[in-house]
Every structure is written in C-alpha cells, then in structure tokens.
PDB file of C-alpha atoms in Angstrom:
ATOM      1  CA  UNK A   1    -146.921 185.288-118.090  1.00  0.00           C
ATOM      2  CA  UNK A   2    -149.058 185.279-120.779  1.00  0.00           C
ATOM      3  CA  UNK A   3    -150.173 189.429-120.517  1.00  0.00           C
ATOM      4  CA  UNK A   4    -146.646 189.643-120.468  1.00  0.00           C
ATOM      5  CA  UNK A   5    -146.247 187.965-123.620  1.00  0.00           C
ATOM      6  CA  UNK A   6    -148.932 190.050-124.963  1.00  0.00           C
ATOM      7  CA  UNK A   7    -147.370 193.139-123.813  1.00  0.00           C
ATOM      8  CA  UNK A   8    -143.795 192.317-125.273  1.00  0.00           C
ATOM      9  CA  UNK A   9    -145.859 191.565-128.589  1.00  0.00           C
ATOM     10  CA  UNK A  10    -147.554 194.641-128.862  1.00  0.00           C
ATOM     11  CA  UNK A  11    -144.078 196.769-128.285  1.00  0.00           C
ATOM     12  CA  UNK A  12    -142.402 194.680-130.742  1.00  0.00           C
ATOM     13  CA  UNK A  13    -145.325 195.185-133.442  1.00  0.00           C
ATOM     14  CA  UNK A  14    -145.102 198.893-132.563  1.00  0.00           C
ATOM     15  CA  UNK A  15    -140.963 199.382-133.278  1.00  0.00           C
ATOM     16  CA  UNK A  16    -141.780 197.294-136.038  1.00  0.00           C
ATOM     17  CA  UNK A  17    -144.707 200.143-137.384  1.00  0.00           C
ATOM     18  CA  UNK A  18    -143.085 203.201-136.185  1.00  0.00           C
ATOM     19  CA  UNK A  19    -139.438 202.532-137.163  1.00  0.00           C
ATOM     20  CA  UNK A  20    -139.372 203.671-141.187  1.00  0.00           C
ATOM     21  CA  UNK A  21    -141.056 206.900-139.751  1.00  0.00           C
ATOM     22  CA  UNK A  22    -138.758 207.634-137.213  1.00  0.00           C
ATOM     23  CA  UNK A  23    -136.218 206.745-139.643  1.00  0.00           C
ATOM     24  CA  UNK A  24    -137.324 209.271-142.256  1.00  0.00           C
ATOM     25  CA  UNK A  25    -137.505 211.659-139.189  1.00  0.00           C
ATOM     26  CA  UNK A  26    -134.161 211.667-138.102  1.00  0.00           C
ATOM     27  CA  UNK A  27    -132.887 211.733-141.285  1.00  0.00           C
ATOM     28  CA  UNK A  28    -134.089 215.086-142.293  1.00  0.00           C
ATOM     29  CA  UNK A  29    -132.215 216.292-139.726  1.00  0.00           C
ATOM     30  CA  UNK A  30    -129.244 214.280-140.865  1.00  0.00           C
ATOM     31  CA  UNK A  31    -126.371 214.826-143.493  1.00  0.00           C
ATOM     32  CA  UNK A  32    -126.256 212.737-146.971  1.00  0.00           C
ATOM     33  CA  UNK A  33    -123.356 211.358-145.919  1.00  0.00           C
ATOM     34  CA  UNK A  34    -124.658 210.163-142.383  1.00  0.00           C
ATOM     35  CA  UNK A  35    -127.840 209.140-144.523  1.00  0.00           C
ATOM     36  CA  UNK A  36    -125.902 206.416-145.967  1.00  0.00           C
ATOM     37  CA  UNK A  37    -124.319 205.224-142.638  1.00  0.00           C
ATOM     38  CA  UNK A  38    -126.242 201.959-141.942  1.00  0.00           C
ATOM     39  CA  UNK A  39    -125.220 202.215-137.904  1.00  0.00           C
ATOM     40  CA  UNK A  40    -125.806 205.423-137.783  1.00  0.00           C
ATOM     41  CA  UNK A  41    -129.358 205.740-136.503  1.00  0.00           C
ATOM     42  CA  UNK A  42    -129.112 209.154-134.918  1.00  0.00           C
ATOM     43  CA  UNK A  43    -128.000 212.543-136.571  1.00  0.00           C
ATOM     44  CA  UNK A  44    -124.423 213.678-135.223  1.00  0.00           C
ATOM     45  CA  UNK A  45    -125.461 216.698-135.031  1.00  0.00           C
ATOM     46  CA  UNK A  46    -129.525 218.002-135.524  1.00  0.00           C
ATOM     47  CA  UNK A  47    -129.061 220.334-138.539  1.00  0.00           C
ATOM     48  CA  UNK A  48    -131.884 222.724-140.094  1.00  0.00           C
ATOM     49  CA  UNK A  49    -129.925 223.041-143.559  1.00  0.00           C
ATOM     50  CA  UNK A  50    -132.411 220.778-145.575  1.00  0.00           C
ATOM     51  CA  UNK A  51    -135.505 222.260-144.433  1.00  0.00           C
ATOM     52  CA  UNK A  52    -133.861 225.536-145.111  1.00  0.00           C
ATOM     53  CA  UNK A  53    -132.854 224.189-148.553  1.00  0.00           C
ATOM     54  CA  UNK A  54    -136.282 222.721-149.671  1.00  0.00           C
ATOM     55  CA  UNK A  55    -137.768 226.197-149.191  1.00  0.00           C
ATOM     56  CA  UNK A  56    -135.481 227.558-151.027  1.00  0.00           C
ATOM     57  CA  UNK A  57    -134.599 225.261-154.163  1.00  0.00           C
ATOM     58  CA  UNK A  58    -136.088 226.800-157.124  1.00  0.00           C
ATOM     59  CA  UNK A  59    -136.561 223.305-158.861  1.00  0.00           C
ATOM     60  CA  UNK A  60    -139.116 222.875-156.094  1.00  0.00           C
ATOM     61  CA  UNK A  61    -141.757 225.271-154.470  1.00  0.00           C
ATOM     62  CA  UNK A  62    -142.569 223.573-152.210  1.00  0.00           C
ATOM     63  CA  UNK A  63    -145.021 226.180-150.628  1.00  0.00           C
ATOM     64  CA  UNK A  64    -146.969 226.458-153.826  1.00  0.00           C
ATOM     65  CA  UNK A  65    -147.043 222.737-154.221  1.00  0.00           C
ATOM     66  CA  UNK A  66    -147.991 221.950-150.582  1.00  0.00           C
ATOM     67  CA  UNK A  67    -150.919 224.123-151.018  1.00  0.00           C
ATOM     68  CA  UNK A  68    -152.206 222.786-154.249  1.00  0.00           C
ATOM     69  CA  UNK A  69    -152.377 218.989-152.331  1.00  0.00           C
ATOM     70  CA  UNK A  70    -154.019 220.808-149.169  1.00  0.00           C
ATOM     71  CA  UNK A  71    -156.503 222.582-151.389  1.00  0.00           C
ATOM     72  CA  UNK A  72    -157.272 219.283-153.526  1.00  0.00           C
ATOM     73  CA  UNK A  73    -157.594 216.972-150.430  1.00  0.00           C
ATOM     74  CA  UNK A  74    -160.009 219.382-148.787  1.00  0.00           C
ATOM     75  CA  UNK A  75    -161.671 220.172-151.673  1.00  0.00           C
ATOM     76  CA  UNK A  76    -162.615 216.482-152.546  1.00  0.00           C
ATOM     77  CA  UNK A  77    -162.879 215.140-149.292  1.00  0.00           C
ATOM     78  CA  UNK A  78    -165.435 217.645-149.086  1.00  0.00           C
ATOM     79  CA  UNK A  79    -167.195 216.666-151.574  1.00  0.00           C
ATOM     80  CA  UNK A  80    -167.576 213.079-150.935  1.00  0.00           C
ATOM     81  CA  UNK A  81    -168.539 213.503-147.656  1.00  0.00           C
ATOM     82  CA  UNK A  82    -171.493 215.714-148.517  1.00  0.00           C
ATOM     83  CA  UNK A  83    -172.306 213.326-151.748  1.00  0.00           C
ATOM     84  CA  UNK A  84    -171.688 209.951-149.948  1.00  0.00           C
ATOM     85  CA  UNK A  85    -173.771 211.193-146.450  1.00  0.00           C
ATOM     86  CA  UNK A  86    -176.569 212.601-148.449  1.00  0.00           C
ATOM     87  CA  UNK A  87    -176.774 209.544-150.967  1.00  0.00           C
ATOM     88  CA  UNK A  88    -176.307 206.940-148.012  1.00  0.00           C
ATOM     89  CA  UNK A  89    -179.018 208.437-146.308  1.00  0.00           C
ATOM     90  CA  UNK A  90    -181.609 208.534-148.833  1.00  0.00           C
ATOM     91  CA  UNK A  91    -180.910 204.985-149.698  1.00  0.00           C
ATOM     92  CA  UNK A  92    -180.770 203.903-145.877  1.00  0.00           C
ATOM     93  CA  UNK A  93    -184.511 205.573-145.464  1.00  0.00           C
ATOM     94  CA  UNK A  94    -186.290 205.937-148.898  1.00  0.00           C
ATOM     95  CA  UNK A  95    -187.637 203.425-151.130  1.00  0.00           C
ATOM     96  CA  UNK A  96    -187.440 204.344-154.490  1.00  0.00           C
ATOM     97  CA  UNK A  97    -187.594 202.584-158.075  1.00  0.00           C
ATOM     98  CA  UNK A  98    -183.830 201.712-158.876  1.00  0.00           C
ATOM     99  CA  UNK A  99    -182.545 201.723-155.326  1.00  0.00           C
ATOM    100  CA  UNK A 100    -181.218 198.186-156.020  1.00  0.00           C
ATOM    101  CA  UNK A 101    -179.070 199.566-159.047  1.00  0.00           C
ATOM    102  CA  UNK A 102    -177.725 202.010-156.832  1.00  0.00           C
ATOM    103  CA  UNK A 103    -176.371 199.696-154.511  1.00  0.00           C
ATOM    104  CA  UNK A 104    -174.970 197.815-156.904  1.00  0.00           C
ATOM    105  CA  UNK A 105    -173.311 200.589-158.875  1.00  0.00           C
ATOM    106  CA  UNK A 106    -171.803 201.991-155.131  1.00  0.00           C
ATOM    107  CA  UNK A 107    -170.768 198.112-155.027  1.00  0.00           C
ATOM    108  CA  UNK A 108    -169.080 198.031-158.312  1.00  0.00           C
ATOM    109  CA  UNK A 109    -167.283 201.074-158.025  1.00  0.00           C
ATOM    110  CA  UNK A 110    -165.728 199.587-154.352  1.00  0.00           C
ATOM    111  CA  UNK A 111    -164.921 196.431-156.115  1.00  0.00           C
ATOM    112  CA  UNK A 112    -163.213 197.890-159.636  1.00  0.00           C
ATOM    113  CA  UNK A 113    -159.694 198.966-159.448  1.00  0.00           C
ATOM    114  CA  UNK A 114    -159.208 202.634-160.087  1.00  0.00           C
ATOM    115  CA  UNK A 115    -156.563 202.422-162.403  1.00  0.00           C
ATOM    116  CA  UNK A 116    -159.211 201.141-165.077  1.00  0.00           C
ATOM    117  CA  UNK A 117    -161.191 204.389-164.988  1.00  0.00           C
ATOM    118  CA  UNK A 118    -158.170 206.483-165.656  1.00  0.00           C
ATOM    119  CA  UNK A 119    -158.324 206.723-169.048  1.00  0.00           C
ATOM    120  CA  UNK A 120    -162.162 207.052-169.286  1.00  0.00           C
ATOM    121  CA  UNK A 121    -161.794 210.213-166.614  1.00  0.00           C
ATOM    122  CA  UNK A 122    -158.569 211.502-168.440  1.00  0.00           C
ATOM    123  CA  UNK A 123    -161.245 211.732-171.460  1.00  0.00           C
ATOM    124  CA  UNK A 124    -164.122 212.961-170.887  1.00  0.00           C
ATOM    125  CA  UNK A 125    -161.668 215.617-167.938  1.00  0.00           C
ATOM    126  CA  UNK A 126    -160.251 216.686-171.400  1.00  0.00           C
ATOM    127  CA  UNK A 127    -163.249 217.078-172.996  1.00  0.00           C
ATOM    128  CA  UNK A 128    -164.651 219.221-170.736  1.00  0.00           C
ATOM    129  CA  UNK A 129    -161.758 221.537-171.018  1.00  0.00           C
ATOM    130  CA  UNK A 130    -160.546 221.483-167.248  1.00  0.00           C
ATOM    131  CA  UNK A 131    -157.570 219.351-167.849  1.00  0.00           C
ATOM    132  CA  UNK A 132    -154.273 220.893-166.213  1.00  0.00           C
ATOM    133  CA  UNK A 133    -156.069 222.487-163.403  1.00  0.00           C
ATOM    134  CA  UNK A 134    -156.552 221.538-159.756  1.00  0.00           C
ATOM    135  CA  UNK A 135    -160.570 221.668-160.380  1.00  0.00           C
ATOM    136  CA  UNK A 136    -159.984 218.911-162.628  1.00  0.00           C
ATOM    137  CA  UNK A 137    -159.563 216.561-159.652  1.00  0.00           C
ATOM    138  CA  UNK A 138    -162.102 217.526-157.633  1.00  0.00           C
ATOM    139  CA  UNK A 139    -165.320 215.740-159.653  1.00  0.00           C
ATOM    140  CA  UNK A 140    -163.410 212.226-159.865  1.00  0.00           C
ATOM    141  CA  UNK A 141    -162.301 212.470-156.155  1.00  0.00           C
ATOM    142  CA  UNK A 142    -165.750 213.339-155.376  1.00  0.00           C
ATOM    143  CA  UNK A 143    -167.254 210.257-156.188  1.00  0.00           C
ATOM    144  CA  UNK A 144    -166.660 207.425-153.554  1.00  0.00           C
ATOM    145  CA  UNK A 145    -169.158 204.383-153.819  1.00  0.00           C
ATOM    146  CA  UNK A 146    -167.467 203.221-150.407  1.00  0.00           C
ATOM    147  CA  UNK A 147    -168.038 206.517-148.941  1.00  0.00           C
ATOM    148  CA  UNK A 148    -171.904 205.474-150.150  1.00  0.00           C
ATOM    149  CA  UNK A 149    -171.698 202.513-148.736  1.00  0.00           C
ATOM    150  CA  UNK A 150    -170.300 203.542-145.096  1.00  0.00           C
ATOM    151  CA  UNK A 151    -173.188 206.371-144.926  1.00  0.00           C
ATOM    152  CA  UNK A 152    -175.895 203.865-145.576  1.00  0.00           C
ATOM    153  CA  UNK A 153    -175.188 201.735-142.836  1.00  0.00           C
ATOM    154  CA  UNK A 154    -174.511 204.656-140.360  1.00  0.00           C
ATOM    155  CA  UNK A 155    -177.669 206.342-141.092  1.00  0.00           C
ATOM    156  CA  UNK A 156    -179.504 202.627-141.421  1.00  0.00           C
ATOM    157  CA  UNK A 157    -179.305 202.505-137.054  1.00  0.00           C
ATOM    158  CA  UNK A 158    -181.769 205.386-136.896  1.00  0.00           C
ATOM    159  CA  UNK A 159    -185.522 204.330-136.522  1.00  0.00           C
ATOM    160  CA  UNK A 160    -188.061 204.297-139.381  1.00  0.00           C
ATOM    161  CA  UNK A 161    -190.627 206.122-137.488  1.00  0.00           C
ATOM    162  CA  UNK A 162    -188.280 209.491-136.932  1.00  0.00           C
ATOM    163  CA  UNK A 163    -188.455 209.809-141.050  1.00  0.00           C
ATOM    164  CA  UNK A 164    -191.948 208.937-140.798  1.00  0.00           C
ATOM    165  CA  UNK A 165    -193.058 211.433-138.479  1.00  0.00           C
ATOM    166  CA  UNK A 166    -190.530 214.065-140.375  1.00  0.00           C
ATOM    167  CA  UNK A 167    -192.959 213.310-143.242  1.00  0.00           C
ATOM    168  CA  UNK A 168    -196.216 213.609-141.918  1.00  0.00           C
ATOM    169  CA  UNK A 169    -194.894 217.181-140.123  1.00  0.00           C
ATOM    170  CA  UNK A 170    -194.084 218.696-143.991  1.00  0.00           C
ATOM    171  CA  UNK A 171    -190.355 217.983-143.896  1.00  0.00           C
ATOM    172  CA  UNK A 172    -188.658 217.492-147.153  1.00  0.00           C
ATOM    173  CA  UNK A 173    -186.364 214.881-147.282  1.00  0.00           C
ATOM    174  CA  UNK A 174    -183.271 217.137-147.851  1.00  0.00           C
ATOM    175  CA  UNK A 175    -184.518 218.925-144.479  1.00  0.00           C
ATOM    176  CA  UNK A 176    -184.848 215.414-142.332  1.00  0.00           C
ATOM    177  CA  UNK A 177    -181.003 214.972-143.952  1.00  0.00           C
ATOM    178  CA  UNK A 178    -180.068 218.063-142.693  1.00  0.00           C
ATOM    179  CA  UNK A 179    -181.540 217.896-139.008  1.00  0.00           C
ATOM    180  CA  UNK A 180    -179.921 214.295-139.048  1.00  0.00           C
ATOM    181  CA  UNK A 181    -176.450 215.362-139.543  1.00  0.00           C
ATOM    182  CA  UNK A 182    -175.303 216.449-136.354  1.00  0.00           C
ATOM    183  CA  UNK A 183    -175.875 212.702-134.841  1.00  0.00           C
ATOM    184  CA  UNK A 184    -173.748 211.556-137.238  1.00  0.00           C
ATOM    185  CA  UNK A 185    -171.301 213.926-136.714  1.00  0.00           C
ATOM    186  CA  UNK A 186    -168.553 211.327-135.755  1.00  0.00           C
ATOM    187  CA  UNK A 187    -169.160 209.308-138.762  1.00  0.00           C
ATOM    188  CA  UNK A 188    -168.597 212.729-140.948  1.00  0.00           C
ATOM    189  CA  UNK A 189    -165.618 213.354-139.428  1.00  0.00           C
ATOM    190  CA  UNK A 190    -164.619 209.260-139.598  1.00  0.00           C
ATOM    191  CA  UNK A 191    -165.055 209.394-143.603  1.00  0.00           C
ATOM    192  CA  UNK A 192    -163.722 213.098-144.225  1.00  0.00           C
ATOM    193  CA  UNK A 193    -160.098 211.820-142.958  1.00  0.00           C
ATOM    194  CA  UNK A 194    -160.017 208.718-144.550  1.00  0.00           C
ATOM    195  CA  UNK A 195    -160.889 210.169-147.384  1.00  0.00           C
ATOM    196  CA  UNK A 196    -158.359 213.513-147.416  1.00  0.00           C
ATOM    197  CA  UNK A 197    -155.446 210.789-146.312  1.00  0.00           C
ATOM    198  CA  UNK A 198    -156.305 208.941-150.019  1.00  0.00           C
ATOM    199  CA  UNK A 199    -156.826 212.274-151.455  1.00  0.00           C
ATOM    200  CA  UNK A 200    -153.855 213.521-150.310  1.00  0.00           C
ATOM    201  CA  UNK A 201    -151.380 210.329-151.581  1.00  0.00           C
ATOM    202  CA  UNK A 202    -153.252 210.034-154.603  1.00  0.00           C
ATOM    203  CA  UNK A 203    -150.516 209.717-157.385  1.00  0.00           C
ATOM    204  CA  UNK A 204    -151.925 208.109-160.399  1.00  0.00           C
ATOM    205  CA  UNK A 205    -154.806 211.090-161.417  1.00  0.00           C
ATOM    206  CA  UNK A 206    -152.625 213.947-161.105  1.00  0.00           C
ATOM    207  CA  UNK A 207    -149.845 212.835-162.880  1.00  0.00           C
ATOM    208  CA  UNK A 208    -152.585 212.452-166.361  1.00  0.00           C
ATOM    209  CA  UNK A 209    -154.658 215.551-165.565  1.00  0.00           C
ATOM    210  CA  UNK A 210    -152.263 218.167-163.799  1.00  0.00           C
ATOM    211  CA  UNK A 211    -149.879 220.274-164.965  1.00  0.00           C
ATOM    212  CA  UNK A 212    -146.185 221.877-163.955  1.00  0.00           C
ATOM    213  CA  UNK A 213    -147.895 224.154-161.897  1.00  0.00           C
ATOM    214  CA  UNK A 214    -150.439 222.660-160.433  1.00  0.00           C
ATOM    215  CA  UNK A 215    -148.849 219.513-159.588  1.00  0.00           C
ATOM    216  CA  UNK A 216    -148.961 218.128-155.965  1.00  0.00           C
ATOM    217  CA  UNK A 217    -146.937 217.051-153.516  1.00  0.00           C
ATOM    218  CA  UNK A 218    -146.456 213.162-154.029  1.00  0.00           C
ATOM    219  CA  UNK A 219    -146.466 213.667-158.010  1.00  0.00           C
ATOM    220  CA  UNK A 220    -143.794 216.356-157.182  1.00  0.00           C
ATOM    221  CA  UNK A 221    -141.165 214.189-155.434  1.00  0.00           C
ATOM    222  CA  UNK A 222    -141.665 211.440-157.855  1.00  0.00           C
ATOM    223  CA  UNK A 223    -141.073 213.462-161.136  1.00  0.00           C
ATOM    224  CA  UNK A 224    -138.298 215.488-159.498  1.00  0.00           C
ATOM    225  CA  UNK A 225    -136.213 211.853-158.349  1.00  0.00           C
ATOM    226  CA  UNK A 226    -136.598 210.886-161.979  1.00  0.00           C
ATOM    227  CA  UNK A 227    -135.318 214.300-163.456  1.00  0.00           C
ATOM    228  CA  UNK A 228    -132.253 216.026-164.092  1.00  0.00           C
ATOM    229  CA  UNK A 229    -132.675 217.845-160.733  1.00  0.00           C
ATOM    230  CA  UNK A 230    -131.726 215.240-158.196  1.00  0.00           C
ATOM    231  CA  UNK A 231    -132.802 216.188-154.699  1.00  0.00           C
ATOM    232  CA  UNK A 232    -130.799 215.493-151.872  1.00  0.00           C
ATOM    233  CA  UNK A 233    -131.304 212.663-149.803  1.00  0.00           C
ATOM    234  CA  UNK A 234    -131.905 215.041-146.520  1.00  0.00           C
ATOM    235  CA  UNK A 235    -134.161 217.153-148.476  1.00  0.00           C
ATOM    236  CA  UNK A 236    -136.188 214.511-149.828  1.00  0.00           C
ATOM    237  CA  UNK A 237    -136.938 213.439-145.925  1.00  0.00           C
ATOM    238  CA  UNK A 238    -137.681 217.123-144.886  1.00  0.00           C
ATOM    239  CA  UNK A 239    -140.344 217.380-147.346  1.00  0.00           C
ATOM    240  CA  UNK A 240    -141.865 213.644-146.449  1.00  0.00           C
ATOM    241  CA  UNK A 241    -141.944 214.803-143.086  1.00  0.00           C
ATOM    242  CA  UNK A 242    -143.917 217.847-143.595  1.00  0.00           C
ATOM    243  CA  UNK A 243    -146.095 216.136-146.218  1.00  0.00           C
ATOM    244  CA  UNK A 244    -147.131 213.597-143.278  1.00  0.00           C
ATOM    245  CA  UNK A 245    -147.728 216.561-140.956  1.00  0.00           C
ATOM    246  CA  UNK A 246    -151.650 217.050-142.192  1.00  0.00           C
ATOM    247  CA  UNK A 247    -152.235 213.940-141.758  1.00  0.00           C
ATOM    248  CA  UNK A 248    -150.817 213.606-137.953  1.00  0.00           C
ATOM    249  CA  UNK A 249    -152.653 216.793-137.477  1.00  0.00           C
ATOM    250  CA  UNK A 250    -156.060 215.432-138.425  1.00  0.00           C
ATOM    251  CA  UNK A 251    -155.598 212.062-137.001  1.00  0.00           C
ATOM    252  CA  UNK A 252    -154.866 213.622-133.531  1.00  0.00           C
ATOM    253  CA  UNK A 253    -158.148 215.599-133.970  1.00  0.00           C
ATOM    254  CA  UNK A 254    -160.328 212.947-135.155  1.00  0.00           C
ATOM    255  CA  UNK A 255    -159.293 210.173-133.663  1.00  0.00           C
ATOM    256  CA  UNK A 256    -162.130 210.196-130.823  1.00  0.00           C
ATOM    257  CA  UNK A 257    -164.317 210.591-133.579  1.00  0.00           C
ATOM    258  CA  UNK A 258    -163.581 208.027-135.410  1.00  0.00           C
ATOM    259  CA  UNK A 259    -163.335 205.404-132.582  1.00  0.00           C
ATOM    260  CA  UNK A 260    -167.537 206.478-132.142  1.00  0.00           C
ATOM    261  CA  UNK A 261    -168.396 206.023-135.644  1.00  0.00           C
ATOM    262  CA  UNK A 262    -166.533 202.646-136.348  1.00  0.00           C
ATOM    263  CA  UNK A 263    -168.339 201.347-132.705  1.00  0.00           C
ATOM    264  CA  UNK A 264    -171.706 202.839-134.000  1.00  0.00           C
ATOM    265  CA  UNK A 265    -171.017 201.169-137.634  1.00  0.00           C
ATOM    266  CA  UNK A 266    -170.454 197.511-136.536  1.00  0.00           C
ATOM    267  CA  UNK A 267    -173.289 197.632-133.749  1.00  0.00           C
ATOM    268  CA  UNK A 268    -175.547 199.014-136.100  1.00  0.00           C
TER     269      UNK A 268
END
C-alpha cells in the first residue's frame, strides 16, 4: 500500500511538472481562438500555420535570432568549462600564495546576485568598445565562480601522489591538467549543459549590451510582446517550443553523464 502511494505520488508530481509544457506544445499547433478555450486541451485540428508564420514574419527572424542564442550559449559555455576545469584543478592540487582568496572570490561571486554586476559589466563592455555585439557576452558568461567551485571538488577525489609523480617525471602542470581531463569527462559534460541551459535563458545581459541585430531569442520574444508588433498567441508557442528544443537535445545526450559526475561529486 504504501509503494503504491509512492507510485501515485510520483505520477501526480510528474502531470504536475510536465503539464505547462505540454500545454505550450499543443498550443502551437492550435488556433488563437482555441488558445483561449479553457476546456479545450487538445487542438481541433493539428495545424502547421504558426510555425509556417514565425519563419516567415519579417518583424521576427527567427533563424538569424536562433543562431545568435546557439552561438552565444556555446560560445560561453565553452568558455567556462575550460576556465572553471582548469582553475578548479589547480586549486584542488597546487598550493600556492593566495589560494585562500581565490576561494573566497569563486565564493563571493556564487553568493552575489548577478543583477548587481550589470552595470559594472555594461561599463567597462562599453569601454572596451564591444558593446552591441554577440562577443560582448562571451567574457561575462565566461566567468562562473560555481563552475570553479564544482571543478575543485571533482578533481579534489584524485590522489596526491598521481600530481606528484607527474612532477617528478617533468610534467608541467598545464600537461597533468590536460592528461586528467578525460576522467573527468562526465563532469565536463555535467557543467557544459548546465551552463549553456543559463546561457541560453539569460535575459538581463543582452537586453544592456546587444543590439537589434544581434539580439537573442528570449530578449526577442520579450521586446516583440511589448511592441507595436504583437505576435500571435500560436506563434509565440511555436517559437517556445523550438527554443526548448536545444535544450531537450542536450539533456537526452548528457544525461548519463551527468548522473556519473553528480555520484562522483557527492562521494568525493
């Protein structure tokens, strides 16, 4: 009785999760008017028109602005993987003068909300000149002091004595990192999701540092519901479908991956 209770629990807590998504679904495939039907949960009739029509509206390329979130999450997931592994690991098996402040600065940075160092990056993005392009994201989203944080207790489970004897053979410490890597494969993969999946919904940045052109998906749909162009209901679930389909795509792939890493992190 009770693993029956538990089971009923668990399907309840998953209508629960999956429901809006479904919702938003369906709906793409539904007319504005059946949109606004509250018993109507699915479409009369499973209709292509506002796919069709959100490649097509000239208000929105979508295509072009698609890309520019693809390219950006990438980019700076990228990034902070290769930063946050290669800092985590020198601070997991080096002793150096400072390594305290390090923490502590990877600490702070976990700990302070982002929205306080939007103005300071908005400054010093526009005083570097790069303001307006998609390059302008890619040094702020390539600092993560979580990202840090994670790496140094992933590469903390591997024994002293394998950077000791990497030493005494002539190996540079950049060399040790690099024959490390592939052990820690499923922690790479673990962070480079999480990591594109904030990247990718990131809102706040782009709207102070990108312009018309360059501007990405999420920033897109808010200006344009706000605007004198107001996008169809359907449409507007067609292209948060697709905008979720990177993310589905990467889950399915990494998933294994990141079941390893999370076991390796808390036994660690």
């Amino acid at each position: 009785m009770k693993k029956f209770a538990s089971l009923i629990f668990l399907l309840f807590s998953v209508v629960i999760a999956t429901y809006p998504f479904a919702w938003m679904f369906l709906s793409s495939f539904k007319t504005n008017d059946e949109i606004y039907q509250p018993t109507l949960f699915l479409p009369a009739d499973y209709k292509w028109d506002a796919f069709i029509s959100l490649f097509n509206a000239s208000y929105l390329p979508f295509l072009r602005i698609f890309s520019n979130s693809l390219i950006l999450s990438f980019g700076q997931a990228f990034l902070a993987t290769l930063i946050s592994a290669g800092a985590g690991f020198y601070l997991a098996k080096y002793k150096f003068r400072g390594r305290g402040l390090v923490v502590f600065l990877a600490i702070f940075l976990v700990l302070i909300p982002k929205q306080t160092l939007a103005v300071p990056t908005f400054d010093w993005i526009s005083w570097l000149g790069w303001r307006g392009s998609l390059f302008s994201l890619l040094l702020p989203g390539a600092v993560s002091g979580i990202g840090v944080l994670f790496f140094l207790q992933v590469f903390r489970r591997f024994p002293q004595e394998w950077i000791d004897l990497a030493r005494i053979e002539g190996m540079s410490p950049f060399r040790t990192y690099i024959s490390l890597l592939p052990l820690v494969f499923p922690g790479l993969m673990t962070f480079f999701f999480l990591h594109f999946v904030l990247s990718f919904q990131e809102h706040l940045l782009p709207l102070l540092l990108l312009n018309d052109e360059n501007m990405t998906l999420p920033l897109a749909l808010a200006t344009l519901k706000d605007s004198s162009h107001r996008i169809p209901e359907s449409v507007g679930m067609a292209a948060a479908t697709l905008s979720l389909l990177p993310i589905l795509i990467m889950f399915s792939l990494v998933f294994g991956k990141m079941k390893t890493a999370l076991r390796e992190v808390t036994l660690s």
